[in-house]
Amino acid sequence: MRKLIRGIVEFRAKRQPTYKDVFAKLALGQRPDTLFVACSDSRVQPNLFASAEPGDMFVIRNVGNLISPCDEATGSVMTDVSEAAAIEFAIEALNVRDVIICGHSECGAMCAMIDEKQIPANSPHLLKWLRHARPSL
């Protein structure tokens, strides 16, 4: 936690002033051109490796960068439709032009899908979530 707080203080002191105009413009609205679906893995930093500025990408992050299957008639197979809602918002409200699904090497979610013994005990939600990747296996 201390590292996070130091980082926030450092950002406010050193980097935020250089983004003052960018943040002022973004306070009026966003116009990203890309929807970027990424894994929530802490090693995956979409804005960093894409050299993207704040406001450039609308990002969905979750374990394994998965999108649960859904269709218009029945909705998502999950009771949580957050991914579908984010996709709709990005396309319909923000008019993003590009959708990128970003996989990465050594993904813990994909390794766990291949070998369910890697899933921590008492993780029924993770097990249920990973079933969306099973057809790709």
PDB file of C-alpha atoms in Angstrom:
ATOM      1  CA  MET A   1       0.000   0.000   0.000  1.00  0.00           C
ATOM      2  CA  ARG A   2       2.842   2.390   0.784  1.00  0.00           C
ATOM      3  CA  LYS A   3       4.271   1.886  -2.709  1.00  0.00           C
ATOM      4  CA  LEU A   4       0.891   2.752  -4.225  1.00  0.00           C
ATOM      5  CA  ILE A   5       0.519   5.887  -2.108  1.00  0.00           C
ATOM      6  CA  ARG A   6       4.074   7.004  -2.964  1.00  0.00           C
ATOM      7  CA  GLY A   7       3.262   6.447  -6.631  1.00  0.00           C
ATOM      8  CA  ILE A   8       0.136   8.598  -6.420  1.00  0.00           C
ATOM      9  CA  VAL A   9       2.036  11.372  -4.651  1.00  0.00           C
ATOM     10  CA  GLU A  10       4.842  11.182  -7.237  1.00  0.00           C
ATOM     11  CA  PHE A  11       2.336  11.240 -10.116  1.00  0.00           C
ATOM     12  CA  ARG A  12       0.604  14.309  -8.718  1.00  0.00           C
ATOM     13  CA  ALA A  13       3.891  16.107  -8.194  1.00  0.00           C
ATOM     14  CA  LYS A  14       5.790  15.174 -11.345  1.00  0.00           C
ATOM     15  CA  ARG A  15       3.524  13.813 -14.081  1.00  0.00           C
ATOM     16  CA  GLN A  16       0.061  15.268 -13.534  1.00  0.00           C
ATOM     17  CA  PRO A  17       1.141  18.797 -14.477  1.00  0.00           C
ATOM     18  CA  THR A  18       2.204  17.538 -17.924  1.00  0.00           C
ATOM     19  CA  TYR A  19      -1.252  15.982 -18.384  1.00  0.00           C
ATOM     20  CA  LYS A  20      -3.207  19.000 -17.148  1.00  0.00           C
ATOM     21  CA  ASP A  21      -4.569  19.913 -20.585  1.00  0.00           C
ATOM     22  CA  VAL A  22      -5.291  16.268 -21.483  1.00  0.00           C
ATOM     23  CA  PHE A  23      -7.264  15.703 -18.270  1.00  0.00           C
ATOM     24  CA  ALA A  24      -9.159  18.973 -18.725  1.00  0.00           C
ATOM     25  CA  LYS A  25     -10.222  17.860 -22.218  1.00  0.00           C
ATOM     26  CA  LEU A  26     -11.148  14.358 -20.988  1.00  0.00           C
ATOM     27  CA  ALA A  27     -13.306  15.881 -18.240  1.00  0.00           C
ATOM     28  CA  LEU A  28     -15.592  17.058 -21.041  1.00  0.00           C
ATOM     29  CA  GLY A  29     -15.948  13.578 -22.562  1.00  0.00           C
ATOM     30  CA  GLN A  30     -14.113  10.653 -24.062  1.00  0.00           C
ATOM     31  CA  ARG A  31     -13.592   9.661 -27.684  1.00  0.00           C
ATOM     32  CA  PRO A  32     -11.449   6.514 -27.725  1.00  0.00           C
ATOM     33  CA  ASP A  33     -10.971   4.898 -31.110  1.00  0.00           C
ATOM     34  CA  THR A  34     -10.183   1.425 -29.771  1.00  0.00           C
ATOM     35  CA  LEU A  35     -11.846  -1.107 -27.493  1.00  0.00           C
ATOM     36  CA  PHE A  36      -9.043  -3.131 -25.938  1.00  0.00           C
ATOM     37  CA  VAL A  37      -9.824  -6.415 -24.151  1.00  0.00           C
ATOM     38  CA  ALA A  38      -6.958  -7.470 -21.902  1.00  0.00           C
ATOM     39  CA  CYS A  39      -6.198  -9.874 -19.105  1.00  0.00           C
ATOM     40  CA  SER A  40      -6.220  -8.507 -15.577  1.00  0.00           C
ATOM     41  CA  ASP A  41      -2.725  -9.989 -15.112  1.00  0.00           C
ATOM     42  CA  SER A  42      -0.595  -7.359 -13.404  1.00  0.00           C
ATOM     43  CA  ARG A  43       2.103  -7.747 -16.063  1.00  0.00           C
ATOM     44  CA  VAL A  44      -0.269  -6.644 -18.844  1.00  0.00           C
ATOM     45  CA  GLN A  45      -0.315  -2.845 -19.131  1.00  0.00           C
ATOM     46  CA  PRO A  46      -2.212  -1.907 -22.326  1.00  0.00           C
ATOM     47  CA  ASN A  47      -1.574   1.839 -22.250  1.00  0.00           C
ATOM     48  CA  LEU A  48       2.106   1.321 -21.542  1.00  0.00           C
ATOM     49  CA  PHE A  49       2.960  -1.141 -24.318  1.00  0.00           C
ATOM     50  CA  ALA A  50       0.625   0.539 -26.829  1.00  0.00           C
ATOM     51  CA  SER A  51       2.144   3.949 -26.029  1.00  0.00           C
ATOM     52  CA  ALA A  52      -1.428   5.156 -25.620  1.00  0.00           C
ATOM     53  CA  GLU A  53      -2.428   8.327 -23.856  1.00  0.00           C
ATOM     54  CA  PRO A  54      -5.352   8.668 -21.429  1.00  0.00           C
ATOM     55  CA  GLY A  55      -8.561   8.637 -23.450  1.00  0.00           C
ATOM     56  CA  ASP A  56      -7.125   6.685 -26.412  1.00  0.00           C
ATOM     57  CA  MET A  57      -8.526   3.265 -25.465  1.00  0.00           C
ATOM     58  CA  PHE A  58     -11.650   1.935 -23.770  1.00  0.00           C
ATOM     59  CA  VAL A  59     -10.383  -1.079 -21.842  1.00  0.00           C
ATOM     60  CA  ILE A  60     -12.060  -4.240 -20.544  1.00  0.00           C
ATOM     61  CA  ARG A  61      -9.867  -6.294 -18.239  1.00  0.00           C
ATOM     62  CA  ASN A  62     -10.707  -9.611 -16.654  1.00  0.00           C
ATOM     63  CA  VAL A  63      -9.139 -12.942 -15.802  1.00  0.00           C
ATOM     64  CA  GLY A  64      -7.942 -14.468 -19.068  1.00  0.00           C
ATOM     65  CA  ASN A  65      -9.253 -11.606 -21.271  1.00  0.00           C
ATOM     66  CA  LEU A  66     -12.427 -13.609 -21.875  1.00  0.00           C
ATOM     67  CA  ILE A  67     -15.751 -12.488 -23.288  1.00  0.00           C
ATOM     68  CA  SER A  68     -18.597 -14.765 -22.295  1.00  0.00           C
ATOM     69  CA  PRO A  69     -20.751 -15.984 -25.182  1.00  0.00           C
ATOM     70  CA  CYS A  70     -24.059 -14.217 -25.664  1.00  0.00           C
ATOM     71  CA  ASP A  71     -26.688 -13.525 -28.271  1.00  0.00           C
ATOM     72  CA  GLU A  72     -29.516 -11.037 -28.709  1.00  0.00           C
ATOM     73  CA  ALA A  73     -32.250 -13.508 -27.845  1.00  0.00           C
ATOM     74  CA  THR A  74     -30.926 -14.868 -24.567  1.00  0.00           C
ATOM     75  CA  GLY A  75     -28.272 -12.388 -23.466  1.00  0.00           C
ATOM     76  CA  SER A  76     -25.078 -13.506 -21.844  1.00  0.00           C
ATOM     77  CA  VAL A  77     -24.808 -17.047 -20.535  1.00  0.00           C
ATOM     78  CA  MET A  78     -23.503 -15.473 -17.336  1.00  0.00           C
ATOM     79  CA  THR A  79     -25.816 -13.566 -15.059  1.00  0.00           C
ATOM     80  CA  ASP A  80     -23.208 -10.788 -15.103  1.00  0.00           C
ATOM     81  CA  VAL A  81     -23.326  -9.092 -18.484  1.00  0.00           C
ATOM     82  CA  SER A  82     -20.614  -6.520 -17.759  1.00  0.00           C
ATOM     83  CA  GLU A  83     -18.436  -7.496 -20.728  1.00  0.00           C
ATOM     84  CA  ALA A  84     -21.386  -7.362 -23.122  1.00  0.00           C
ATOM     85  CA  ALA A  85     -22.427  -4.002 -21.664  1.00  0.00           C
ATOM     86  CA  ALA A  86     -18.915  -2.591 -22.082  1.00  0.00           C
ATOM     87  CA  ILE A  87     -18.771  -3.783 -25.703  1.00  0.00           C
ATOM     88  CA  GLU A  88     -22.174  -2.231 -26.449  1.00  0.00           C
ATOM     89  CA  PHE A  89     -21.167   1.030 -24.805  1.00  0.00           C
ATOM     90  CA  ALA A  90     -17.860   1.199 -26.651  1.00  0.00           C
ATOM     91  CA  ILE A  91     -19.426   0.509 -30.042  1.00  0.00           C
ATOM     92  CA  GLU A  92     -22.798   2.229 -29.727  1.00  0.00           C
ATOM     93  CA  ALA A  93     -22.066   5.205 -27.457  1.00  0.00           C
ATOM     94  CA  LEU A  94     -18.371   5.827 -28.079  1.00  0.00           C
ATOM     95  CA  ASN A  95     -18.257   4.693 -31.722  1.00  0.00           C
ATOM     96  CA  VAL A  96     -14.932   2.910 -31.377  1.00  0.00           C
ATOM     97  CA  ARG A  97     -13.524   1.790 -34.713  1.00  0.00           C
ATOM     98  CA  ASP A  98     -11.318  -1.098 -33.651  1.00  0.00           C
ATOM     99  CA  VAL A  99     -11.695  -3.978 -31.196  1.00  0.00           C
ATOM    100  CA  ILE A 100      -8.533  -5.710 -30.022  1.00  0.00           C
ATOM    101  CA  ILE A 101      -8.454  -8.919 -27.976  1.00  0.00           C
ATOM    102  CA  CYS A 102      -4.998  -9.085 -26.423  1.00  0.00           C
ATOM    103  CA  GLY A 103      -3.661 -12.409 -25.250  1.00  0.00           C
ATOM    104  CA  HIS A 104      -0.323 -12.812 -23.524  1.00  0.00           C
ATOM    105  CA  SER A 105       2.202 -15.520 -22.765  1.00  0.00           C
ATOM    106  CA  GLU A 106       2.213 -17.417 -19.477  1.00  0.00           C
ATOM    107  CA  CYS A 107      -1.381 -16.440 -18.719  1.00  0.00           C
ATOM    108  CA  GLY A 108      -2.296 -17.992 -15.376  1.00  0.00           C
ATOM    109  CA  ALA A 109      -5.958 -18.255 -16.375  1.00  0.00           C
ATOM    110  CA  MET A 110      -5.158 -20.206 -19.523  1.00  0.00           C
ATOM    111  CA  CYS A 111      -2.712 -22.451 -17.658  1.00  0.00           C
ATOM    112  CA  ALA A 112      -5.418 -23.110 -15.059  1.00  0.00           C
ATOM    113  CA  MET A 113      -7.939 -23.908 -17.782  1.00  0.00           C
ATOM    114  CA  ILE A 114      -5.577 -26.514 -19.188  1.00  0.00           C
ATOM    115  CA  ASP A 115      -4.806 -27.954 -15.752  1.00  0.00           C
ATOM    116  CA  GLU A 116      -7.648 -27.321 -13.287  1.00  0.00           C
ATOM    117  CA  LYS A 117      -5.390 -28.464 -10.429  1.00  0.00           C
ATOM    118  CA  GLN A 118      -3.775 -25.020 -10.712  1.00  0.00           C
ATOM    119  CA  ILE A 119      -7.016 -23.335  -9.658  1.00  0.00           C
ATOM    120  CA  PRO A 120      -6.814 -22.412  -5.976  1.00  0.00           C
ATOM    121  CA  ALA A 121      -9.124 -24.333  -3.655  1.00  0.00           C
ATOM    122  CA  ASN A 122     -12.377 -22.564  -2.843  1.00  0.00           C
ATOM    123  CA  SER A 123     -12.428 -20.674  -6.162  1.00  0.00           C
ATOM    124  CA  PRO A 124     -15.782 -21.699  -7.644  1.00  0.00           C
ATOM    125  CA  HIS A 125     -16.238 -18.381  -9.453  1.00  0.00           C
ATOM    126  CA  LEU A 126     -12.887 -18.681 -11.186  1.00  0.00           C
ATOM    127  CA  LEU A 127     -13.695 -22.233 -12.242  1.00  0.00           C
ATOM    128  CA  LYS A 128     -17.087 -21.092 -13.577  1.00  0.00           C
ATOM    129  CA  TRP A 129     -15.525 -18.119 -15.418  1.00  0.00           C
ATOM    130  CA  LEU A 130     -12.848 -20.206 -17.118  1.00  0.00           C
ATOM    131  CA  ARG A 131     -15.467 -22.463 -18.695  1.00  0.00           C
ATOM    132  CA  HIS A 132     -15.863 -19.747 -21.361  1.00  0.00           C
ATOM    133  CA  ALA A 133     -12.412 -20.599 -22.683  1.00  0.00           C
ATOM    134  CA  ARG A 134     -12.974 -24.346 -22.681  1.00  0.00           C
ATOM    135  CA  PRO A 135     -14.338 -24.547 -26.279  1.00  0.00           C
ATOM    136  CA  SER A 136     -11.053 -23.035 -27.492  1.00  0.00           C
ATOM    137  CA  LEU A 137      -9.060 -25.698 -25.720  1.00  0.00           C
TER     138      LEU A 137
END
